[in-house]
Short mmCIF file of C-alpha atoms in Angstrom, two decimals:
data_model
loop_
_atom_site.label_atom_id
_atom_site.label_comp_id
_atom_site.label_asym_id
_atom_site.label_seq_id
_atom_site.Cartn_x
_atom_site.Cartn_y
_atom_site.Cartn_z
CA UNK A 1 128.16 96.79 107.57
CA UNK A 2 124.63 95.50 107.08
CA UNK A 3 123.26 93.33 109.86
CA UNK A 4 120.79 90.59 109.01
CA UNK A 5 118.69 88.76 111.58
CA UNK A 6 118.20 85.01 111.19
CA UNK A 7 114.59 85.70 110.34
CA UNK A 8 115.51 88.14 107.57
CA UNK A 9 118.02 85.70 106.05
CA UNK A 10 115.48 82.93 106.08
CA UNK A 11 112.81 85.13 104.53
CA UNK A 12 115.05 86.27 101.69
CA UNK A 13 116.56 82.90 100.87
CA UNK A 14 113.08 81.41 101.09
CA UNK A 15 111.62 83.86 98.59
CA UNK A 16 114.36 83.20 96.04
CA UNK A 17 114.37 79.45 96.57
CA UNK A 18 110.70 79.24 95.67
CA UNK A 19 110.76 81.79 92.88
CA UNK A 20 110.34 81.04 89.19
CA UNK A 21 112.95 83.37 87.68
CA UNK A 22 111.51 82.70 84.21
CA UNK A 23 108.07 83.83 85.32
CA UNK A 24 108.73 86.71 87.68
CA UNK A 25 111.83 88.26 86.09
CA UNK A 26 110.14 89.16 82.80
CA UNK A 27 106.95 90.29 84.59
CA UNK A 28 108.86 92.68 86.83
CA UNK A 29 110.79 94.26 83.97
CA UNK A 30 107.69 94.49 81.75
CA UNK A 31 105.83 96.19 84.59
CA UNK A 32 108.65 98.67 85.10
CA UNK A 33 108.78 99.59 81.40
CA UNK A 34 105.01 100.12 81.31
CA UNK A 35 104.47 101.87 84.64
CA UNK A 36 107.61 104.04 84.35
CA UNK A 37 108.03 104.46 80.59
CA UNK A 38 111.10 106.68 80.90
CA UNK A 39 113.05 103.60 81.98
CA UNK A 40 112.82 102.47 78.37
CA UNK A 41 115.72 104.77 77.60
CA UNK A 42 118.14 102.12 78.82
CA UNK A 43 116.73 99.47 76.51
CA UNK A 44 116.67 101.16 73.12
CA UNK A 45 118.76 98.34 71.70
CA UNK A 46 116.08 95.82 72.66
CA UNK A 47 113.87 96.54 69.67
CA UNK A 48 110.16 97.24 69.71
CA UNK A 49 108.97 98.85 72.98
CA UNK A 50 106.31 101.04 71.39
CA UNK A 51 103.39 99.86 73.48
CA UNK A 52 102.46 97.46 76.26
CA UNK A 53 101.80 94.60 73.81
CA UNK A 54 105.19 95.04 72.20
CA UNK A 55 106.92 95.19 75.57
CA UNK A 56 105.17 92.04 76.77
CA UNK A 57 106.08 90.17 73.60
CA UNK A 58 109.66 91.37 73.39
CA UNK A 59 112.03 88.40 73.88
CA UNK A 60 114.95 90.68 74.82
CA UNK A 61 112.93 92.15 77.66
CA UNK A 62 111.98 88.70 78.90
CA UNK A 63 115.56 87.45 78.72
CA UNK A 64 116.83 90.52 80.52
CA UNK A 65 114.23 90.16 83.26
CA UNK A 66 115.49 86.66 83.94
CA UNK A 67 119.09 87.92 84.03
CA UNK A 68 118.10 90.51 86.62
CA UNK A 69 116.90 87.83 89.00
CA UNK A 70 119.99 85.71 88.46
CA UNK A 71 121.99 88.78 89.31
CA UNK A 72 120.05 89.29 92.53
CA UNK A 73 120.72 85.66 93.26
CA UNK A 74 124.37 86.54 93.70
CA UNK A 75 123.49 88.90 96.50
CA UNK A 76 121.27 86.29 98.14
CA UNK A 77 124.23 83.91 98.20
CA UNK A 78 126.54 86.60 99.60
CA UNK A 79 124.32 88.52 101.95
CA UNK A 80 127.18 89.45 104.22
CA UNK A 81 129.18 90.98 101.43
CA UNK A 82 126.81 92.46 98.93
CA UNK A 83 128.98 95.55 98.44
CA UNK A 84 131.97 93.52 97.22
CA UNK A 85 129.76 91.20 95.18
CA UNK A 86 128.57 94.10 93.10
CA UNK A 87 131.72 96.25 93.11
CA UNK A 88 132.69 95.01 89.66
CA UNK A 89 129.22 95.50 88.25
CA UNK A 90 128.95 98.92 89.81
CA UNK A 91 132.07 100.13 88.05
CA UNK A 92 130.74 98.73 84.78
CA UNK A 93 127.47 100.54 85.20
CA UNK A 94 128.94 103.87 86.15
CA UNK A 95 131.74 103.96 83.61
CA UNK A 96 130.42 102.09 80.62
CA UNK A 97 126.69 102.41 80.76
CA UNK A 98 126.17 105.79 82.45
CA UNK A 99 123.03 104.42 83.99
CA UNK A 100 121.31 106.45 86.68
CA UNK A 101 121.99 104.31 89.75
CA UNK A 102 118.86 105.51 91.49
CA UNK A 103 116.75 104.26 88.64
CA UNK A 104 117.59 100.62 88.70
CA UNK A 105 118.81 97.75 90.71
CA UNK A 106 119.98 95.52 87.90
CA UNK A 107 122.78 93.05 88.09
CA UNK A 108 123.61 89.86 86.36
CA UNK A 109 126.29 87.24 86.31
CA UNK A 110 126.68 87.60 82.57
CA UNK A 111 126.13 91.33 82.46
CA UNK A 112 129.70 92.40 81.93
CA UNK A 113 130.20 89.85 79.18
CA UNK A 114 126.98 90.67 77.42
CA UNK A 115 127.50 94.40 77.51
CA UNK A 116 131.08 94.40 76.31
CA UNK A 117 130.08 92.13 73.46
CA UNK A 118 127.10 94.16 72.39
CA UNK A 119 127.75 97.73 73.35
CA UNK A 120 130.77 99.65 72.21
CA UNK A 121 132.16 102.36 74.45
CA UNK A 122 132.09 105.06 71.80
CA UNK A 123 128.46 104.43 71.01
CA UNK A 124 127.64 104.80 74.68
CA UNK A 125 129.57 108.04 75.01
CA UNK A 126 127.70 109.50 72.08
CA UNK A 127 124.37 108.52 73.61
CA UNK A 128 125.31 109.69 77.03
CA UNK A 129 122.93 112.09 78.70
CA UNK A 130 123.21 113.42 82.20
CA UNK A 131 120.28 112.27 84.22
CA UNK A 132 119.32 113.59 87.65
CA UNK A 133 119.37 111.05 90.42
CA UNK A 134 115.70 110.89 91.38
CA UNK A 135 114.51 107.75 89.60
CA UNK A 136 114.62 105.73 92.72
CA UNK A 137 113.67 102.12 93.36
CA UNK A 138 111.59 101.66 90.24
CA UNK A 139 112.56 98.19 89.14
CA UNK A 140 112.82 97.14 92.78
CA UNK A 141 109.30 98.38 93.47
CA UNK A 142 107.97 96.50 90.46
CA UNK A 143 109.71 93.33 91.63
CA UNK A 144 108.18 93.82 95.07
CA UNK A 145 104.72 94.12 93.49
CA UNK A 146 105.17 90.96 91.37
CA UNK A 147 106.37 88.97 94.35
CA UNK A 148 103.50 90.31 96.45
CA UNK A 149 101.00 89.27 93.76
CA UNK A 150 102.62 85.83 93.53
CA UNK A 151 102.88 85.09 97.27
CA UNK A 152 99.59 86.71 98.25
CA UNK A 153 98.93 86.88 101.96
CA UNK A 154 102.15 84.94 102.59
CA UNK A 155 103.89 88.20 101.70
CA UNK A 156 103.35 89.57 105.19
CA UNK A 157 104.46 93.00 106.44
CA UNK A 158 107.60 91.42 107.98
CA UNK A 159 108.35 89.59 104.73
CA UNK A 160 107.94 92.85 102.83
CA UNK A 161 110.22 94.65 105.27
CA UNK A 162 113.00 92.07 104.88
CA UNK A 163 112.66 91.95 101.10
CA UNK A 164 112.70 95.73 100.69
CA UNK A 165 115.70 95.99 103.03
CA UNK A 166 117.54 93.46 100.85
CA UNK A 167 116.74 95.38 97.65
CA UNK A 168 117.82 98.65 99.28
CA UNK A 169 121.22 97.15 100.13
CA UNK A 170 121.64 95.89 96.56
CA UNK A 171 120.80 99.32 95.10
CA UNK A 172 123.19 101.01 97.46
CA UNK A 173 126.00 98.59 96.53
CA UNK A 174 125.44 99.15 92.82
CA UNK A 175 125.45 102.90 93.29
CA UNK A 176 128.69 103.02 95.25
CA UNK A 177 131.13 103.41 92.39
CA UNK A 178 129.33 106.42 91.01
CA UNK A 179 130.79 108.75 93.60
CA UNK B 1 103.15 115.89 87.59
CA UNK B 2 101.09 114.51 84.73
CA UNK B 3 97.36 115.06 84.79
CA UNK B 4 94.96 112.17 84.39
CA UNK B 5 93.55 111.47 80.96
CA UNK B 6 90.21 109.78 80.30
CA UNK B 7 91.83 106.37 80.02
CA UNK B 8 93.49 106.78 83.43
CA UNK B 9 90.26 107.92 85.08
CA UNK B 10 88.26 105.02 83.65
CA UNK B 11 90.91 102.53 84.71
CA UNK B 12 90.95 103.93 88.25
CA UNK B 13 87.16 103.93 88.56
CA UNK B 14 86.90 100.41 87.17
CA UNK B 15 89.53 99.05 89.51
CA UNK B 16 88.25 100.92 92.57
CA UNK B 17 84.79 99.42 92.03
CA UNK B 18 86.24 96.28 93.66
CA UNK B 19 87.05 98.09 96.90
CA UNK B 20 83.71 98.90 98.60
CA UNK B 21 83.20 96.51 101.48
CA UNK B 22 86.95 95.93 101.82
CA UNK B 23 88.01 99.38 102.98
CA UNK B 24 89.03 98.31 106.48
CA UNK B 25 90.86 95.20 105.37
CA UNK B 26 92.80 97.03 102.65
CA UNK B 27 93.45 100.13 104.74
CA UNK B 28 94.60 98.28 107.85
CA UNK B 29 96.94 96.11 105.76
CA UNK B 30 98.45 99.12 103.93
CA UNK B 31 98.91 101.04 107.16
CA UNK B 32 100.46 98.05 108.95
CA UNK B 33 102.90 97.51 106.13
CA UNK B 34 103.88 101.15 106.13
CA UNK B 35 104.57 101.08 109.88
CA UNK B 36 106.57 97.84 109.58
CA UNK B 37 108.54 98.56 106.43
CA UNK B 38 109.10 102.29 107.04
CA UNK B 39 109.36 102.57 110.83
CA UNK B 40 110.07 106.30 110.64
CA UNK B 41 106.37 106.76 109.83
CA UNK B 42 105.48 105.65 113.35
CA UNK B 43 106.29 109.16 114.50
CA UNK B 44 102.86 110.31 113.33
CA UNK B 45 101.15 107.79 115.59
CA UNK B 46 102.98 108.25 118.86
CA UNK B 47 99.63 108.96 120.47
CA UNK B 48 98.35 105.46 119.71
CA UNK B 49 98.68 102.79 122.34
CA UNK B 50 98.86 99.90 119.94
CA UNK B 51 100.58 100.02 116.55
CA UNK B 52 100.34 96.31 115.86
CA UNK B 53 98.62 95.12 112.66
CA UNK B 54 95.34 93.97 114.15
CA UNK B 55 94.91 96.85 116.57
CA UNK B 56 91.57 98.69 116.64
CA UNK B 57 93.29 102.01 115.96
CA UNK B 58 95.17 100.70 112.93
CA UNK B 59 92.00 99.11 111.56
CA UNK B 60 89.89 102.21 112.11
CA UNK B 61 92.44 104.57 110.65
CA UNK B 62 93.13 102.28 107.73
CA UNK B 63 89.45 102.34 106.91
CA UNK B 64 89.34 106.15 107.19
CA UNK B 65 92.22 106.47 104.74
CA UNK B 66 90.84 104.06 102.14
CA UNK B 67 87.37 105.62 102.37
CA UNK B 68 89.08 108.97 101.78
CA UNK B 69 90.77 107.61 98.67
CA UNK B 70 87.41 106.29 97.52
CA UNK B 71 85.90 109.75 97.92
CA UNK B 72 88.76 111.14 95.87
CA UNK B 73 87.94 108.64 93.11
CA UNK B 74 84.49 110.23 93.03
CA UNK B 75 86.09 113.66 92.68
CA UNK B 76 88.64 112.53 90.14
CA UNK B 77 87.70 115.27 87.70
CA UNK B 78 88.85 117.98 90.08
CA UNK B 79 90.94 116.63 92.92
CA UNK B 80 92.37 119.98 94.00
CA UNK B 81 88.97 121.57 94.52
CA UNK B 82 87.42 118.41 95.92
CA UNK B 83 90.13 117.84 98.50
CA UNK B 84 90.52 121.42 99.75
CA UNK B 85 89.34 120.63 103.28
CA UNK B 86 91.49 117.52 103.55
CA UNK B 87 94.45 119.48 102.28
CA UNK B 88 93.96 122.06 105.03
CA UNK B 89 93.69 119.26 107.58
CA UNK B 90 96.95 117.69 106.42
CA UNK B 91 98.73 121.02 106.07
CA UNK B 92 97.79 122.77 109.30
CA UNK B 93 96.74 120.10 111.74
CA UNK B 94 98.40 116.81 110.78
CA UNK B 95 101.45 118.29 109.08
CA UNK B 96 102.38 115.00 107.50
CA UNK B 97 105.51 115.43 105.39
CA UNK B 98 104.33 114.95 101.81
CA UNK B 99 107.14 112.45 101.21
CA UNK B 100 105.06 110.05 103.25
CA UNK B 101 102.22 110.15 100.72
CA UNK B 102 104.48 108.28 98.31
CA UNK B 103 105.29 105.73 100.97
CA UNK B 104 101.65 105.08 101.82
CA UNK B 105 100.77 104.92 98.11
CA UNK B 106 103.41 102.25 97.55
CA UNK B 107 102.02 100.14 100.35
CA UNK B 108 98.47 100.61 99.09
CA UNK B 109 99.58 99.33 95.69
CA UNK B 110 101.27 96.30 97.29
CA UNK B 111 98.03 95.49 99.12
CA UNK B 112 95.97 95.89 95.94
CA UNK B 113 98.40 93.60 94.09
CA UNK B 114 97.92 90.96 96.79
CA UNK B 115 94.14 91.36 96.90
CA UNK B 116 93.61 91.48 93.14
CA UNK B 117 96.62 89.79 91.52
CA UNK B 118 95.03 89.23 88.10
CA UNK B 119 93.37 92.63 87.83
CA UNK B 120 96.37 94.62 89.04
CA UNK B 121 97.96 94.59 85.61
CA UNK B 122 100.74 97.04 84.66
CA UNK B 123 98.04 99.10 82.94
CA UNK B 124 95.91 99.31 86.09
CA UNK B 125 99.07 99.92 88.10
CA UNK B 126 100.18 102.93 86.08
CA UNK B 127 96.72 104.51 86.23
CA UNK B 128 96.48 104.03 89.99
CA UNK B 129 100.04 105.24 90.51
CA UNK B 130 99.26 108.42 88.57
CA UNK B 131 96.01 108.86 90.47
CA UNK B 132 97.63 108.45 93.88
CA UNK B 133 100.35 110.91 92.87
CA UNK B 134 97.68 113.44 91.83
CA UNK B 135 95.85 112.80 95.07
CA UNK B 136 99.04 113.46 97.03
CA UNK B 137 99.52 116.65 95.07
CA UNK B 138 96.00 117.82 95.88
CA UNK B 139 96.58 117.05 99.57
CA UNK B 140 99.80 119.07 99.48
CA UNK B 141 98.09 122.13 97.91
CA UNK B 142 97.66 124.05 101.13
CA UNK B 143 101.03 123.26 102.67
CA UNK B 144 102.76 126.46 101.57
#
């Protein structure tokens, strides 16, 4: 059971309350796809990701980045039960998407809907590749960097500690159903 | 680990040109964040009286580290050879677990993103990330 101090809760809710999801979501995902290009393997249906320009201009990437933050929003609103909040999404990711749980911390309110509408199970099985679990914290690290750049010196060491703790709990919850 | 191409090296040198004069500020901030966000790293500093962000020891050591990285930028064409002595220091005397190099690198990147938000583009980020990983590799050379 994860314990949160009052200070940690206030830091995390504060960050999300003042965040522009439309601005930071796309930036974080774009950064991840450029800095860690192997993450592009999960977005082959998004169209042109051939270079940084294409990634930046890709509307699917932008839309997905925004979804990611809305998904994190769920955890912010349920900080005392993040595991249960993501249980459904975790099963989806492990069974339908075969996504390396160490590689991403993605979640979204509309994720299940969107994926079942757009991705058929047989297509996924045929594309399935086993992937070792060492791609750890990549999207989370990129989100941390974008928030740091946005908040500047207000992103203190204590703020960073609380934020990274929150992201670590989210990743862990999403990875639970894999085992 | 991927080696650095010409584009990476130029990007690193160009970005690092902003650092001189700010070594202590950047280093102390990165070190403080590491100690706060990854408390297990405090084990390497049990001999320090004061581990708080503004402490003289944190500031001095932060500066030492960032100056060291700056020297490595100057030796970017052959990090392994250039960092032989530092590798021996880390391997035999300090014995810092190499996993911690990644942790410090992450915090350095966070500090650079805060200090230079416009210049720390994804392109600069990937070059610096690759460079810091190569640097860590060179420091780990002598471990075993």
